[in-house]
mmCIF file of C-alpha atoms in Angstrom:
data_model
loop_
_atom_site.group_PDB
_atom_site.id
_atom_site.type_symbol
_atom_site.label_atom_id
_atom_site.label_comp_id
_atom_site.label_asym_id
_atom_site.label_seq_id
_atom_site.Cartn_x
_atom_site.Cartn_y
_atom_site.Cartn_z
ATOM 1 C CA MET Q 1 134.532 74.583 140.881
ATOM 2 C CA ARG Q 2 131.016 74.559 142.282
ATOM 3 C CA PHE Q 3 130.753 78.172 143.378
ATOM 4 C CA ARG Q 4 131.612 80.448 140.474
ATOM 5 C CA ALA Q 5 130.421 83.766 141.850
ATOM 6 C CA VAL Q 6 129.849 85.755 145.038
ATOM 7 C CA ALA Q 7 127.090 88.363 145.348
ATOM 8 C CA MET Q 8 127.261 90.740 148.277
ATOM 9 C CA ASP Q 9 125.501 93.695 149.824
ATOM 10 C CA TYR Q 10 127.527 96.837 150.545
ATOM 11 C CA ASP Q 11 126.455 98.688 153.698
ATOM 12 C CA GLY Q 12 126.655 96.581 156.833
ATOM 13 C CA THR Q 13 127.953 93.581 154.914
ATOM 14 C CA LEU Q 14 131.046 94.565 152.964
ATOM 15 C CA ALA Q 15 131.366 98.045 154.461
ATOM 16 C CA HIS Q 16 131.239 99.460 157.983
ATOM 17 C CA ASP Q 17 130.076 103.084 158.267
ATOM 18 C CA GLY Q 18 130.208 103.245 154.469
ATOM 19 C CA ARG Q 19 133.882 102.256 154.178
ATOM 20 C CA VAL Q 20 135.568 99.010 153.137
ATOM 21 C CA GLU Q 21 138.782 98.084 154.931
ATOM 22 C CA PRO Q 22 141.886 97.701 152.701
ATOM 23 C CA SER Q 23 142.324 94.106 153.885
ATOM 24 C CA VAL Q 24 138.830 93.285 152.633
ATOM 25 C CA VAL Q 25 139.559 94.898 149.263
ATOM 26 C CA ARG Q 26 142.690 92.757 148.955
ATOM 27 C CA LEU Q 27 140.591 89.666 149.604
ATOM 28 C CA LEU Q 28 138.121 90.720 146.911
ATOM 29 C CA ASP Q 29 141.065 90.994 144.519
ATOM 30 C CA ALA Q 30 142.126 87.462 145.484
ATOM 31 C CA VAL Q 31 138.649 86.043 144.899
ATOM 32 C CA ARG Q 32 138.525 87.702 141.488
ATOM 33 C CA ALA Q 33 142.008 86.363 140.676
ATOM 34 C CA SER Q 34 140.761 82.837 141.413
ATOM 35 C CA GLY Q 35 138.515 83.075 138.360
ATOM 36 C CA ARG Q 36 135.317 83.686 140.280
ATOM 37 C CA LYS Q 37 132.955 86.558 139.552
ATOM 38 C CA LEU Q 38 132.043 89.267 142.042
ATOM 39 C CA ILE Q 39 128.668 91.010 142.033
ATOM 40 C CA LEU Q 40 127.848 93.962 144.267
ATOM 41 C CA VAL Q 41 124.141 94.214 145.136
ATOM 42 C CA THR Q 42 123.346 97.493 146.853
ATOM 43 C CA GLY Q 43 120.580 99.963 147.555
ATOM 44 C CA ARG Q 44 122.886 102.915 146.873
ATOM 45 C CA HIS Q 45 122.786 104.832 143.624
ATOM 46 C CA LEU Q 46 125.938 105.048 141.540
ATOM 47 C CA PRO Q 47 127.211 108.600 142.250
ATOM 48 C CA ASP Q 48 126.912 107.939 145.978
ATOM 49 C CA LEU Q 49 128.545 104.521 145.647
ATOM 50 C CA ARG Q 50 131.464 105.882 143.619
ATOM 51 C CA SER Q 51 132.098 108.556 146.247
ATOM 52 C CA VAL Q 52 132.483 106.021 149.076
ATOM 53 C CA PHE Q 53 134.070 103.155 147.129
ATOM 54 C CA PRO Q 54 136.132 104.173 144.079
ATOM 55 C CA ARG Q 55 137.373 100.589 143.542
ATOM 56 C CA LEU Q 56 134.188 99.432 141.799
ATOM 57 C CA ARG Q 57 136.222 97.769 139.041
ATOM 58 C CA VAL Q 58 136.984 94.939 141.482
ATOM 59 C CA PHE Q 59 133.399 93.817 140.735
ATOM 60 C CA ASP Q 60 132.313 92.238 137.464
ATOM 61 C CA LEU Q 61 128.872 93.809 137.767
ATOM 62 C CA VAL Q 62 127.084 96.133 140.175
ATOM 63 C CA VAL Q 63 123.368 95.864 140.885
ATOM 64 C CA ALA Q 64 122.580 99.336 142.215
ATOM 65 C CA GLU Q 65 119.453 101.166 143.386
ATOM 66 C CA ASN Q 66 118.126 98.020 145.070
ATOM 67 C CA GLY Q 67 117.770 96.226 141.757
ATOM 68 C CA ALA Q 68 116.711 99.092 139.503
ATOM 69 C CA LEU Q 69 120.075 99.594 137.783
ATOM 70 C CA LEU Q 70 122.746 97.269 136.370
ATOM 71 C CA TYR Q 71 126.239 98.732 135.971
ATOM 72 C CA ASP Q 72 129.349 97.302 134.313
ATOM 73 C CA PRO Q 73 132.408 98.921 135.966
ATOM 74 C CA ALA Q 74 134.732 97.795 133.154
ATOM 75 C CA THR Q 75 132.805 99.552 130.371
ATOM 76 C CA GLY Q 76 130.844 102.164 132.313
ATOM 77 C CA GLN Q 77 127.635 100.888 130.734
ATOM 78 C CA GLU Q 78 124.442 101.388 132.733
ATOM 79 C CA GLU Q 79 121.164 99.573 132.146
ATOM 80 C CA LEU Q 80 117.985 100.735 133.841
ATOM 81 C CA LEU Q 81 116.061 97.617 134.850
ATOM 82 C CA SER Q 82 112.863 99.364 135.926
ATOM 83 C CA GLU Q 83 110.706 102.338 135.117
ATOM 84 C CA THR Q 84 111.874 105.687 136.423
ATOM 85 C CA ILE Q 85 110.221 107.247 139.454
ATOM 86 C CA ALA Q 86 107.711 109.855 138.280
ATOM 87 C CA ALA Q 87 108.731 113.460 138.845
ATOM 88 C CA GLY Q 88 105.213 114.146 140.136
ATOM 89 C CA PHE Q 89 105.723 111.690 142.968
ATOM 90 C CA ILE Q 90 108.984 113.340 143.977
ATOM 91 C CA ARG Q 91 107.284 116.762 143.961
ATOM 92 C CA GLU Q 92 104.504 115.356 146.124
ATOM 93 C CA LEU Q 93 107.025 114.079 148.669
ATOM 94 C CA GLN Q 94 108.714 117.478 148.712
ATOM 95 C CA ASN Q 95 105.358 119.220 149.165
ATOM 96 C CA ARG Q 96 104.642 116.945 152.139
ATOM 97 C CA GLY Q 97 107.958 117.887 153.714
ATOM 98 C CA VAL Q 98 109.557 114.469 153.331
ATOM 99 C CA THR Q 99 113.262 114.900 154.014
ATOM 100 C CA PRO Q 100 115.941 113.800 153.459
ATOM 101 C CA LEU Q 101 115.362 112.491 149.942
ATOM 102 C CA SER Q 102 117.958 110.437 148.075
ATOM 103 C CA LEU Q 103 117.121 110.268 144.379
ATOM 104 C CA GLY Q 104 118.369 107.725 141.866
ATOM 105 C CA ARG Q 105 117.147 106.827 138.392
ATOM 106 C CA GLY Q 106 114.739 104.143 139.606
ATOM 107 C CA ILE Q 107 114.675 104.667 143.374
ATOM 108 C CA VAL Q 108 113.770 107.232 146.009
ATOM 109 C CA ALA Q 109 114.976 106.734 149.582
ATOM 110 C CA THR Q 110 114.356 108.468 152.877
ATOM 111 C CA THR Q 111 114.431 107.712 156.597
ATOM 112 C CA ARG Q 112 112.134 105.219 158.322
ATOM 113 C CA SER Q 113 110.422 108.078 160.169
ATOM 114 C CA GLN Q 114 108.988 109.304 156.850
ATOM 115 C CA GLU Q 115 107.422 105.965 155.895
ATOM 116 C CA ARG Q 116 103.821 106.990 156.659
ATOM 117 C CA ALA Q 117 104.086 110.146 154.550
ATOM 118 C CA VAL Q 118 105.563 108.122 151.681
ATOM 119 C CA LEU Q 119 102.799 105.517 151.852
ATOM 120 C CA ASP Q 120 100.134 108.216 151.971
ATOM 121 C CA ALA Q 121 101.606 109.903 148.876
ATOM 122 C CA ILE Q 122 101.636 106.612 146.945
ATOM 123 C CA ARG Q 123 98.025 105.938 147.939
ATOM 124 C CA ASP Q 124 96.752 109.430 147.166
ATOM 125 C CA LEU Q 125 98.431 109.489 143.742
ATOM 126 C CA GLY Q 126 97.376 105.918 142.933
ATOM 127 C CA LEU Q 127 100.868 104.840 141.904
ATOM 128 C CA ASP Q 128 102.159 101.282 141.400
ATOM 129 C CA LEU Q 129 105.108 101.688 143.747
ATOM 130 C CA GLN Q 130 106.441 99.594 146.617
ATOM 131 C CA VAL Q 131 108.149 100.590 149.854
ATOM 132 C CA ILE Q 132 111.070 98.383 150.925
ATOM 133 C CA PRO Q 133 112.546 98.745 154.434
ATOM 134 C CA ASN Q 134 116.300 98.799 154.962
ATOM 135 C CA LYS Q 135 117.076 99.129 158.679
ATOM 136 C CA ASP Q 136 116.685 102.882 159.413
ATOM 137 C CA SER Q 137 115.719 103.749 155.826
ATOM 138 C CA VAL Q 138 112.893 103.068 153.398
ATOM 139 C CA MET Q 139 113.251 102.816 149.640
ATOM 140 C CA VAL Q 140 110.553 103.392 147.031
ATOM 141 C CA LEU Q 141 110.781 101.474 143.757
ATOM 142 C CA PRO Q 142 108.457 100.405 140.950
ATOM 143 C CA ALA Q 143 106.454 97.339 141.976
ATOM 144 C CA GLY Q 144 108.302 94.081 141.293
ATOM 145 C CA THR Q 145 111.783 95.618 141.362
ATOM 146 C CA ASN Q 146 114.141 94.424 144.089
ATOM 147 C CA LYS Q 147 117.632 93.073 144.660
ATOM 148 C CA GLY Q 148 116.494 89.632 143.513
ATOM 149 C CA THR Q 149 115.306 90.822 140.104
ATOM 150 C CA GLY Q 150 118.492 92.848 139.692
ATOM 151 C CA LEU Q 151 120.678 89.883 140.594
ATOM 152 C CA LYS Q 152 118.845 87.685 138.076
ATOM 153 C CA ALA Q 153 119.711 90.222 135.371
ATOM 154 C CA ALA Q 154 123.365 90.185 136.450
ATOM 155 C CA LEU Q 155 123.497 86.375 136.399
ATOM 156 C CA ARG Q 156 122.018 86.315 132.880
ATOM 157 C CA GLU Q 157 124.673 88.790 131.763
ATOM 158 C CA LEU Q 158 127.450 86.637 133.246
ATOM 159 C CA GLY Q 159 125.953 83.314 132.134
ATOM 160 C CA ILE Q 160 126.037 81.926 135.679
ATOM 161 C CA SER Q 161 123.375 79.905 137.478
ATOM 162 C CA ALA Q 162 122.196 80.813 140.970
ATOM 163 C CA HIS Q 163 123.163 77.234 141.886
ATOM 164 C CA ASN Q 164 126.790 78.364 141.523
ATOM 165 C CA LEU Q 165 126.347 81.452 143.663
ATOM 166 C CA VAL Q 166 127.183 82.474 147.236
ATOM 167 C CA GLY Q 167 125.317 85.495 148.618
ATOM 168 C CA LEU Q 168 126.119 87.709 151.625
ATOM 169 C CA GLY Q 169 123.793 90.206 153.292
ATOM 170 C CA ASP Q 170 122.577 91.780 156.522
ATOM 171 C CA ALA Q 171 119.229 93.600 156.177
ATOM 172 C CA GLU Q 172 115.571 93.265 155.144
ATOM 173 C CA ASN Q 173 116.147 94.313 151.547
ATOM 174 C CA ASP Q 174 118.652 91.463 151.134
ATOM 175 C CA HIS Q 175 116.043 88.712 151.529
ATOM 176 C CA ASP Q 176 115.063 88.873 147.849
ATOM 177 C CA PHE Q 177 118.538 88.145 146.544
ATOM 178 C CA LEU Q 178 119.761 85.827 149.300
ATOM 179 C CA ARG Q 179 116.921 83.371 148.709
ATOM 180 C CA LEU Q 180 118.142 82.943 145.121
ATOM 181 C CA CYS Q 181 121.640 81.871 146.147
ATOM 182 C CA GLU Q 182 122.679 78.243 146.481
ATOM 183 C CA CYS Q 183 124.585 79.246 149.624
ATOM 184 C CA SER Q 184 123.296 82.245 151.595
ATOM 185 C CA VAL Q 185 125.336 83.972 154.312
ATOM 186 C CA ALA Q 186 124.535 86.582 156.953
ATOM 187 C CA VAL Q 187 127.266 88.550 158.695
ATOM 188 C CA ALA Q 188 127.198 88.579 162.505
ATOM 189 C CA ASN Q 189 125.647 92.056 162.693
ATOM 190 C CA ALA Q 190 122.745 91.094 160.412
ATOM 191 C CA LEU Q 191 119.152 91.397 161.542
ATOM 192 C CA ASP Q 192 117.790 88.316 163.262
ATOM 193 C CA SER Q 193 115.191 87.945 160.505
ATOM 194 C CA VAL Q 194 118.024 87.555 157.999
ATOM 195 C CA LYS Q 195 120.058 85.181 160.160
ATOM 196 C CA LYS Q 196 117.078 82.848 160.486
ATOM 197 C CA ARG Q 197 116.776 82.384 156.717
ATOM 198 C CA VAL Q 198 120.376 81.786 155.645
ATOM 199 C CA ASP Q 199 122.652 78.774 155.498
ATOM 200 C CA ILE Q 200 125.616 80.328 157.342
ATOM 201 C CA VAL Q 201 126.059 83.105 159.911
ATOM 202 C CA THR Q 202 129.602 84.440 160.224
ATOM 203 C CA GLN Q 203 131.413 85.096 163.490
ATOM 204 C CA GLY Q 204 132.761 88.439 162.278
ATOM 205 C CA GLU Q 205 130.743 91.571 161.615
ATOM 206 C CA ALA Q 206 130.435 93.545 158.371
ATOM 207 C CA GLY Q 207 133.633 93.438 156.262
ATOM 208 C CA GLN Q 208 135.423 91.017 158.572
ATOM 209 C CA GLY Q 209 132.442 88.703 158.430
ATOM 210 C CA ALA Q 210 132.377 88.931 154.649
ATOM 211 C CA ALA Q 211 136.123 88.194 154.587
#
């Protein structure tokens, strides 16, 4: 068996409008039953992810917060893979009227329209943070933390090489993990910049493309 694992993004890849179709969940069960490992690689933080997809135990590991957090659904164990976002930075964003704000343990996210205010806050405070675009959103993480670094941690935990890995994604923040995969896949609704860099583009969109 050459491909021993599948790593996939959630929003826009596995899910449409935040939800995964039952037929796609059944297929995930079948892939897992074949002996292969499933890794979810998402920008969402865990409480939000649990609220939209309670079947997280179908995955062997979850890379959440765009690479900042590794979660084992079977044991409930969480491992923070980055530094936390400083409370002072969050207060600064609030003082500048940046809204909405989605807060995780190692990530802060807001809408694309707030990107300039976020960049100005990072510059004025002199922080070692990076801004990663994700379609209509931007995510702030410690420098050097991304979906690729999170996936590497998951692969070490599972004892699997990236040469035995298929990856599926759709957006800018998926580049870092897709380039690690021996076989990279973009669903039909993916950004053109993603489609140009992968091995396969599916005919179906989102969950149907992943299926």
